[in-house]
Structures are given as C-alpha cells and as structure tokens.
Coordinates of C-alpha atoms and ligand atoms in Angstrom, one line a residue:
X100 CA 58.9 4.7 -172.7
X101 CA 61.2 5.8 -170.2
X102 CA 65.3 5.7 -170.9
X103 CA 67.6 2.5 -169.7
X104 CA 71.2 2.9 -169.4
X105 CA 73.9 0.8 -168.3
X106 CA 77.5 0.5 -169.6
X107 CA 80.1 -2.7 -168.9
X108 CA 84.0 -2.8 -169.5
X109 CA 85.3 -4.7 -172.2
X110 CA 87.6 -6.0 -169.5
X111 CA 88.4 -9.9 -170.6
X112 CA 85.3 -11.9 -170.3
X113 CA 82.2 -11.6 -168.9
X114 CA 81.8 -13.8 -165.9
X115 CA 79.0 -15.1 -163.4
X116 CA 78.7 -12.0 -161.6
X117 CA 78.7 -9.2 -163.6
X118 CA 75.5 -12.2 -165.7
X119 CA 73.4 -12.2 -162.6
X120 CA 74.2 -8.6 -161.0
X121 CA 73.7 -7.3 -164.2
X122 CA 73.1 -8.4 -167.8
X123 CA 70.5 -10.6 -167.0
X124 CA 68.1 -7.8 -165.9
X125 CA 69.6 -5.9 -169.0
X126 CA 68.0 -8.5 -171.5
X127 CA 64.5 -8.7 -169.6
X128 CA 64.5 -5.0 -169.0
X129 CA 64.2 -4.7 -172.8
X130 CA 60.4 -5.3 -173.0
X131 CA 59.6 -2.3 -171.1
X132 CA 62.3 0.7 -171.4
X133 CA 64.5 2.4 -174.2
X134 CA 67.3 0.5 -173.0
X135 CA 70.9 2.1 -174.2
X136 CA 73.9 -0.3 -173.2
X137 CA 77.6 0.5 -173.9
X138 CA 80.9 -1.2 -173.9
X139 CA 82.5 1.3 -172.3
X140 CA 86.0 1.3 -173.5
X141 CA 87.1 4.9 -172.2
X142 CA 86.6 3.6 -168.9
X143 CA 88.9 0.2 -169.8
X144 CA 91.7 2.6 -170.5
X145 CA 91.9 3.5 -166.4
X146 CA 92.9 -0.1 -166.3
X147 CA 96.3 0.5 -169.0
X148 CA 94.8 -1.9 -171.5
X149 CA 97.1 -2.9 -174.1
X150 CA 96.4 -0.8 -177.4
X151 CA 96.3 -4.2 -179.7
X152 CA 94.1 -6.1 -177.1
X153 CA 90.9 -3.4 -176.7
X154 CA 89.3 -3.9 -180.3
X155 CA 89.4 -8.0 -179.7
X156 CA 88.2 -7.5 -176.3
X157 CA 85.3 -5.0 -177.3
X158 CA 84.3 -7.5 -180.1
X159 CA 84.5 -10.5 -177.3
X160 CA 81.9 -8.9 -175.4
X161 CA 79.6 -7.3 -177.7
X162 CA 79.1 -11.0 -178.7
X163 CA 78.5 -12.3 -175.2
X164 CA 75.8 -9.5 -174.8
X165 CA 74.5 -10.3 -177.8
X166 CA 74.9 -14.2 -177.3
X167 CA 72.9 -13.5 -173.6
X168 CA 70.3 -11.9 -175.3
X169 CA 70.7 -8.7 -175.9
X170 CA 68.3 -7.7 -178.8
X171 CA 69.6 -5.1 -181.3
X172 CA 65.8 -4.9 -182.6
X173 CA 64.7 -3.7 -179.0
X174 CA 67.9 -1.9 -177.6
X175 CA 71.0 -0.1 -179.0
X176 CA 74.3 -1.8 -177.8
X177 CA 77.5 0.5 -178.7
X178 CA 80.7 1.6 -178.0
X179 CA 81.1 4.5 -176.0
X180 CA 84.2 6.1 -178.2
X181 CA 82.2 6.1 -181.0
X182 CA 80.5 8.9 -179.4
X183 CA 82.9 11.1 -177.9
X184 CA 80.0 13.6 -176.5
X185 CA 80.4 11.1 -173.7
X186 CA 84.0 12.9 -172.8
X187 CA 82.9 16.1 -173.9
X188 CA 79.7 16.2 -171.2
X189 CA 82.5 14.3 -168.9
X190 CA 84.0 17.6 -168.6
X191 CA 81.4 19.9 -168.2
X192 CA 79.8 17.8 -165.4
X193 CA 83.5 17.6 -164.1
X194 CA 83.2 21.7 -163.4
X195 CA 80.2 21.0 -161.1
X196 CA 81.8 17.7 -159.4
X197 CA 83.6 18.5 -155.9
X198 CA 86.6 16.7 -155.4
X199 CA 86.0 15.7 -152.0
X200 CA 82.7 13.5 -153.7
X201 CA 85.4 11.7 -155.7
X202 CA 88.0 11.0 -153.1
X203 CA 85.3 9.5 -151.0
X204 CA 84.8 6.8 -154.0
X205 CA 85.3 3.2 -153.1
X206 CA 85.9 2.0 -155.8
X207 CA 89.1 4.7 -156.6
X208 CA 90.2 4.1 -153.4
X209 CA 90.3 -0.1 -153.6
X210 CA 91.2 0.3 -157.8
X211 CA 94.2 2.9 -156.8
X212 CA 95.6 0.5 -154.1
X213 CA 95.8 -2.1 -157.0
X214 CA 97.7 0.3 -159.5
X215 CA 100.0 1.7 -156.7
X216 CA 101.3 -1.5 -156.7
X217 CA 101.8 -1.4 -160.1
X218 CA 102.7 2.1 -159.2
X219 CA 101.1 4.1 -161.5
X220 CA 97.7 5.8 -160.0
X221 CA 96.1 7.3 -163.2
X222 CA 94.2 10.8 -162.7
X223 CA 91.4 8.9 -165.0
X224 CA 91.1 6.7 -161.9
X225 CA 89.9 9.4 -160.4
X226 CA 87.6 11.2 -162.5
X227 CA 85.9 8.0 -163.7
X228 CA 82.7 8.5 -161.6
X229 CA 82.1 11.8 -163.8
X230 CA 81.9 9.6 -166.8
X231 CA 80.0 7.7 -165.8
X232 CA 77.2 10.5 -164.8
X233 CA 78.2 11.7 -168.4
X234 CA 77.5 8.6 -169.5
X235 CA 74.0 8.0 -168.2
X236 CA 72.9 11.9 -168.6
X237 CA 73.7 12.2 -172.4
X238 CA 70.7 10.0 -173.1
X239 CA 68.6 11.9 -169.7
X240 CA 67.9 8.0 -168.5
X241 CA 66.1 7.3 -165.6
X242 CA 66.8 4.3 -164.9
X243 CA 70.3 2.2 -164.6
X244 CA 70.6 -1.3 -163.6
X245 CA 73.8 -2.5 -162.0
X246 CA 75.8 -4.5 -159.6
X247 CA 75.3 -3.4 -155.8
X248 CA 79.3 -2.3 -156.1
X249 CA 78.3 0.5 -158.5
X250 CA 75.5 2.2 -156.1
X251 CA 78.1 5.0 -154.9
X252 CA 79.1 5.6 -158.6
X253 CA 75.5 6.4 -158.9
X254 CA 74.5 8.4 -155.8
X255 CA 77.1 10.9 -157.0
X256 CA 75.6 10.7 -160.6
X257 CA 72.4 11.8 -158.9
X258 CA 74.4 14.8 -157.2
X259 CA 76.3 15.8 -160.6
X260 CA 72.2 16.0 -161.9
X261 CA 71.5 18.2 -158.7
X262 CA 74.4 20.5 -159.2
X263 CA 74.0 21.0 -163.1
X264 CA 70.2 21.6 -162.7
X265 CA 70.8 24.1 -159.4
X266 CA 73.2 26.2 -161.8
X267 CA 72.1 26.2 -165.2
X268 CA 68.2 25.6 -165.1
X269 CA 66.2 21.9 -165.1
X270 CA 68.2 19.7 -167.5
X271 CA 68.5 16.4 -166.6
X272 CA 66.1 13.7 -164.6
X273 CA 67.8 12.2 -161.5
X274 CA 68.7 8.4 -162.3
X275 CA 67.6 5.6 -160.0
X276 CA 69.6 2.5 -159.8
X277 CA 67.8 -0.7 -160.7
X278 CA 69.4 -3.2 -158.1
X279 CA 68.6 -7.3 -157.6
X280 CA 66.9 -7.6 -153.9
X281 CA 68.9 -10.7 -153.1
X282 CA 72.5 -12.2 -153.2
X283 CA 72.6 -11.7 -157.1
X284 CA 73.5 -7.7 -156.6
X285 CA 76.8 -8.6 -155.2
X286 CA 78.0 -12.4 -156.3
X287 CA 80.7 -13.3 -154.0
X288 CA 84.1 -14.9 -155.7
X289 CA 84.8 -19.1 -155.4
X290 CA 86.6 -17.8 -152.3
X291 CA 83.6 -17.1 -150.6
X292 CA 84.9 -13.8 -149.4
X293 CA 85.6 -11.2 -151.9
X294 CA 83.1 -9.9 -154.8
X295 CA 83.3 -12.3 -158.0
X296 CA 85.8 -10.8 -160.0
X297 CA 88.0 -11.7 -162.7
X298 CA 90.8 -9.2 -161.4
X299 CA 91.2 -11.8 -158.1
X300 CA 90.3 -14.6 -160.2
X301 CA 88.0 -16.0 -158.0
X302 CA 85.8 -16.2 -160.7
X303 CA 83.6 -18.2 -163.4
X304 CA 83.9 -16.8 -166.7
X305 CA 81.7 -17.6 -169.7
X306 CA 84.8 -18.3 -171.7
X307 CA 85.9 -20.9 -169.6
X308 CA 85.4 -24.3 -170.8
X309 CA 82.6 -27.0 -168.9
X310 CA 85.3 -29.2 -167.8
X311 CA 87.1 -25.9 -166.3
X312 CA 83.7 -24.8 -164.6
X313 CA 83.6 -28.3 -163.0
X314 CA 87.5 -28.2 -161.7
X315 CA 86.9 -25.0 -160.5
X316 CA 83.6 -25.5 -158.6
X317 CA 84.1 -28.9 -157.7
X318 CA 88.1 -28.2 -156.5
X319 CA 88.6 -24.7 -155.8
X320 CA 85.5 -23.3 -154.2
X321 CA 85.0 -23.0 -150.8
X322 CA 82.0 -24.2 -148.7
X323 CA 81.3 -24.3 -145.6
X324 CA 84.6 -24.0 -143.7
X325 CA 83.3 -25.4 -140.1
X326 CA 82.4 -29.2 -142.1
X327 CA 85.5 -30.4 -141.7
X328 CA 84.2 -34.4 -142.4
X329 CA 81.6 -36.1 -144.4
X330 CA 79.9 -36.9 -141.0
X331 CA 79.4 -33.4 -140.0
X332 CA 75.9 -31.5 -141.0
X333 CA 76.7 -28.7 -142.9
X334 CA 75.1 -25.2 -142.4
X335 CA 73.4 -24.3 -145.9
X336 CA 72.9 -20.8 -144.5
X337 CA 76.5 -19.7 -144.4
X338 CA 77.8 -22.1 -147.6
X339 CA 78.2 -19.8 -150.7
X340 CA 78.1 -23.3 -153.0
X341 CA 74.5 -23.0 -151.4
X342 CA 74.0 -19.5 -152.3
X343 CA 74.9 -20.9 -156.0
X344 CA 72.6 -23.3 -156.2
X345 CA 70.2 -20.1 -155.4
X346 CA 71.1 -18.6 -158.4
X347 CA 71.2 -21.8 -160.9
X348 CA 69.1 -24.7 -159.3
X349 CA 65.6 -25.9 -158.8
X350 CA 63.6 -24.8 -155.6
X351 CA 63.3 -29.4 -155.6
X352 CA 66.4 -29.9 -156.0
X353 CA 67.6 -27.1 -153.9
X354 CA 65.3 -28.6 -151.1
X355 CA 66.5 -31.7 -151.2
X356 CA 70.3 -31.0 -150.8
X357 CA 69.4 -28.6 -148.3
X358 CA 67.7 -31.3 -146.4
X359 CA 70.3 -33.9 -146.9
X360 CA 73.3 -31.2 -146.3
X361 CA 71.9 -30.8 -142.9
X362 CA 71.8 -34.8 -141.9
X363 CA 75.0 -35.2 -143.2
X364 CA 73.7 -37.3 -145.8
X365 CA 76.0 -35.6 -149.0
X366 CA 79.1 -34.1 -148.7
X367 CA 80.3 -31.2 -150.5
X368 CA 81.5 -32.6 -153.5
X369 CA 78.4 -34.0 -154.4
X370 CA 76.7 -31.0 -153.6
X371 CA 79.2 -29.1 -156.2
X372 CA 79.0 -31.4 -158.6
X373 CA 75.5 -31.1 -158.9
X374 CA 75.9 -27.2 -159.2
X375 CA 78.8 -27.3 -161.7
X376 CA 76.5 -29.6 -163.8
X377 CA 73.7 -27.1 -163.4
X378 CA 75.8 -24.1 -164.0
X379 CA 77.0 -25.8 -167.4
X380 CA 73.6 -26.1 -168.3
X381 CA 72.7 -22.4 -168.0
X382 CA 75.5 -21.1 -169.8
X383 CA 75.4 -23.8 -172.8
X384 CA 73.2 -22.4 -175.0
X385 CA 74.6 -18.6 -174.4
X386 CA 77.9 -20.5 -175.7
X387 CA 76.7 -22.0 -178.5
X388 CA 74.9 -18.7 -179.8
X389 CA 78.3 -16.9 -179.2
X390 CA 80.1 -19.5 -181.2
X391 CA 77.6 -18.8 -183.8
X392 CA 78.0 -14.9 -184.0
X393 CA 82.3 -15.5 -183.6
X394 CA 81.9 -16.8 -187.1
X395 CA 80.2 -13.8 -187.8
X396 CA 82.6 -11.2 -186.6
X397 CA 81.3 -9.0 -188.9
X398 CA 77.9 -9.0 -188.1
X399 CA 78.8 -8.0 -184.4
X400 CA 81.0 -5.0 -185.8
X401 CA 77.4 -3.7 -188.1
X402 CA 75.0 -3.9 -185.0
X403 CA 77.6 -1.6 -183.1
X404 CA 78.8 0.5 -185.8
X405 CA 74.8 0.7 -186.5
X406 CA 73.7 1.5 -182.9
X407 CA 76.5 3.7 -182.4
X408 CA 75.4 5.9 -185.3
X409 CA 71.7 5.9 -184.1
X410 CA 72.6 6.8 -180.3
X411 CA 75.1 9.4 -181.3
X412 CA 72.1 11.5 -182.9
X413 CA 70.7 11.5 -179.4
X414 CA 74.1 12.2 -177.6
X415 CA 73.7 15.7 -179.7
X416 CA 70.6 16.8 -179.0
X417 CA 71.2 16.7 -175.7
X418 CA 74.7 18.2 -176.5
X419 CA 73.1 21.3 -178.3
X420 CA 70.7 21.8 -175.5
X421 CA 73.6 21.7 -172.6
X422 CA 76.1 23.5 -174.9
X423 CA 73.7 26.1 -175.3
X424 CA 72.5 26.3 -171.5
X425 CA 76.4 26.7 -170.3
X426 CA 77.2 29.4 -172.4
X427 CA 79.3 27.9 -175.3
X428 CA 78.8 27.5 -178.8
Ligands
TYM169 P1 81.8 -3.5 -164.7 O1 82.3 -3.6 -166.1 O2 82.8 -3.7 -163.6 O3 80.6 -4.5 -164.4 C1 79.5 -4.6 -165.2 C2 78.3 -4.8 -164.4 O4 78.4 -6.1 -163.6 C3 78.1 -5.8 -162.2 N1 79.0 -6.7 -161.4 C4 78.5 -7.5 -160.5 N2 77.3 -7.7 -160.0 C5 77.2 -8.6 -159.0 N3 78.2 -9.3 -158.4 C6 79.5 -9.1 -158.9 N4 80.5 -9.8 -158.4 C7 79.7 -8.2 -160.0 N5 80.8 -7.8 -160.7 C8 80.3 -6.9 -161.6 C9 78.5 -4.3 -162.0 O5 77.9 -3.8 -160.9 C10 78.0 -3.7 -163.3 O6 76.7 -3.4 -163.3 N6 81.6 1.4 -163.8 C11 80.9 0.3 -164.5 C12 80.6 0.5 -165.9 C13 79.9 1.7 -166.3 C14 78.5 2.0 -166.1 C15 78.3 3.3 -166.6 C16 77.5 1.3 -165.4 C17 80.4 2.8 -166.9 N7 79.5 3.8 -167.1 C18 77.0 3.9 -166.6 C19 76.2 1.9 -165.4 C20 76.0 3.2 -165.9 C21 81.7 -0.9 -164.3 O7 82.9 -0.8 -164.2 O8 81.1 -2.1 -164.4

C-alpha cells in the first residue's frame, strides 16, 4: 500500500471548506492507502497562537477528525510535535530550498500582509513551505490530498524531493497532490468572493450551532447579486447558494430549484432555507459523535499519544537513512 499524508492546523474549528476540500477524501482515502494525518501544531505557531489555547484547540480537532470519520484502526492521526524529526528534516531540506522558491509563495505573501498589520512578519512565515515538504517526506508519501490553495506548497515539496535526491543519491518519491475536480477544491466563503475561511469569517464552522448555520445562510450569504426582486429569474450558474446545494443537496431537489430559480418561481430565501436545512442534516450526526468523544477527552488524548508513538518509529528510519546520507551522525 502506498503512503497518504496530509496535515491540518489546529486553528479554531474545522469548517465547511477545509470538510469538503479536504477531510472528506481523508476518511474515504482510508480503504486504499497508509494514510498518516497530523494536527500540525508547529505550523499553528506562525499564526502567534496563545500558549494556553493550543492543547484545547489540538484536542477540538482531533475529535472533529475523529467525529468525521477518521479511523484510528485504519490510519494514524497525531500531533506533529510529538515528533520533532519533523523540524529536524525541516532543516536539512531548508539547505536545499532556494529562497527565491519561498518568496514566490502565495500563501506567505497574502498570510504576511495579514501579520504586517499586526505588524509582526514571523521568519516561520516564511519557511513554513519547507515543513511542510518535511512533513510529507519523513513518511516518503506519495500521495497528499488537499485544498486547491495548498497546490504551490506542494509543487515546491516536489522540488525540495528533486533537489535532495540530485545531491545526496535517490531518497525520497516525488508526492502528487490528490485534488477534488470540481468547486469542492476551493469552497468560496458566504461572501461569495473570497476562499471559505474562518480568518475572514465568511465561514460555516462545525461548531456553530443549527440555528447559527440557518441565520448565517439564510441572512448573511450572498446570492445572486443581479436578482434584485422576487420577480426576477435568477442565474443558478453564477449563485454560490447554488454551488452549495452542489455540495449538500439531491441531484431532484437540486433540479427542481434550479428549474423554479430560473422562472422566478422561489426566491432566495427559500432556496437557502432549503440548503441550511440540508447542511444541518449533513453535519448532525458528525456533531453528535463529537459530543460523544468530548466526554471522552481522554480517549482522544490515547489515540494521539498512541499514533504518535507508532509514526514516530517511522519518522526515524527515515531519519537514520537521511542522517546518514548527508554526512552526520
Ligand atoms: P489548513 O489547516 O489551512 O487546511 C486544511 C485543509 O483544508 C483545505 N481547505 C480548503 N479546501 C477547500 N476550500 C477551502 N475554502 C479550504 N480551506 C482550507 C486546505 O487546502 C487543507 O487541505 N499548510 C496546510 C497544512 C499542512 C499540510 C502539510 C497539508 C501542513 N503540512 C502537509 C498537507 C501536507 C494548511 O495550512 O492547511
């Protein structure tokens, strides 16, 4: 079976997006790969977490994961700093890294326009790509599913794997990023603009409550802007509260608001209604198991401590065989 990786910040809760861009291929993934996922909490620090807050956030999301179905039987979930080979292959891969590669990052450039105004660029800002190659090469996986946003990070994983091979001998396997064919590989926010996420909080989290989804479907999210009256068709094609009901409705049902959203026979608000009721109906049962397992804090903290201990026996092999092909001890 060939090696799965994919790592998530335990930034706050998990929300719509990151669920359909990533974690649900994560859990159906399972059946067919060696599937390593990671709270990657070294990461989180680039964003100046608050000491006290990161253990109740890593615990938060470790029980979403596990509450969407993520199976600790068929995959290993952990916590990245519970191996720290992840920052010790972060920098030797950071020797073969150009800067240049890194400046060109979007995702430094947009994340460093948000901490220059809170005017503090971090140099882990920076770097963070090279962890995240590290990150994915300590376990030599092939395959990584993500979000469409995260398809740079990995191109440059794939030239870190060039340059290490070029200089000290075959190593690693270039990684291929696993990513969804179809709106789901880049959810956009309620806004209808900007990428879901909870940073411009434009987004649906699994945290909040169904009465919250409703409001902030049914009030806050924008369709299509050109329908200014109830008399106008609408123009399904351009509505994102279409492109939702893509992701959590019925081909029928779908059909039939599509139909009637053209002949101006529903307005919007029944059309969002209809998707806030179907979006609460998705994410009720992943609630309830994650009520479930918050009784069970401890539980959570075994299958990570467990996990952790079982992928940090891999993160050394590999370390042994790098350590030893670069020259050190
Ligand atoms: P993070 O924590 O921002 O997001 C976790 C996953 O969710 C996807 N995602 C989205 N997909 C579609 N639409 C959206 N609006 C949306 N928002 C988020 C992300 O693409 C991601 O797959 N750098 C990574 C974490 C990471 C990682 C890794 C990933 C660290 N090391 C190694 C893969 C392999 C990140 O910040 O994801």
């Amino acid at each position: 079976m060939d090696t799965l990786f994919s790592g998530m910040q335990p930034t706050g809760s998990m929300h719509v997006g990151n669920y359909l861009g990533a974690i649900e291929s994560w859990v159906d993934l399972q059946e067919r790969y060696r599937c390593v996922y990671c709270i990657v909490d070294y990461h989180a620090l680039t964003g100046q977490v608050e000491a006290g807050a990161m253990q109740p956030t890593i615990l938060e999301m470790a029980t979403w994961l596990l509450a969407c179905g993520i199976d600790p039987a068929k995959s290993l979930l952990f916590v990245q700093s519970d191996v720290p080979e992840h920052t010790e292959l972060g920098w030797i891969l950071s020797t073969v890294t150009p800067m240049g590669e890194l400046s060109r990052m979007t995702q430094f450039k947009e994340k460093s326009k948000q901490a220059e105004l809170a005017s503090f660029v971090n140099t882990g800002l920076y770097t963070y790509p090279i962890l995240q190659a590290a990150d994915i090469m300590l376990y030599k996986a092939k395959w990584v599913p993500v979000g469409e946003d995260q398809r740079q990070h990995l191109e440059l994983t794939r030239e870190i794997t060039r340059k290490f091979n070029a200089r000290y001998g075959d190593t690693f396997p270039e990684c291929q990023p696993l990513i969804k064919d179809d709106k789901r590989a880049r959810v956009l926010g309620l806004d209808g603009e900007a990428k879901m996420s909870k940073s411009l909080d434009n987004h649906l989290a699994f945290t909040h409550t169904a009465d919250e989804i409703k409001h902030r479907v049914t009030r806050t999210m924008v369709s299509d802007t050109q329908r200014a009256r109830l008399a106008d068709p609408g123009r399904p094609e351009v509505c994102n509260v279409f492109t939702f009901h893509g992701f959590f409705s019925g081909t029928e049902q779908r059909a039939d608001i599509e139909a009637k959203c053209r002949t101006a026979q529903i307005g919007c608000f029944h059309c969002k209604s209809a998707l806030a009721e179907n979006v609460n109906a998705r994410l009720g049962p992943i609630r309830e198991r994650a009520e479930v397992l918050r009784k069970r804090p401890d539980d959570v903290r075994d299958v990570l401590r467990d996990c952790g201990l079982q992928v940090r026996a891999l993160a050394q092999v590999t370390m042994d065989e790098v350590r030893s092909r670069v020259g050190l001890r």
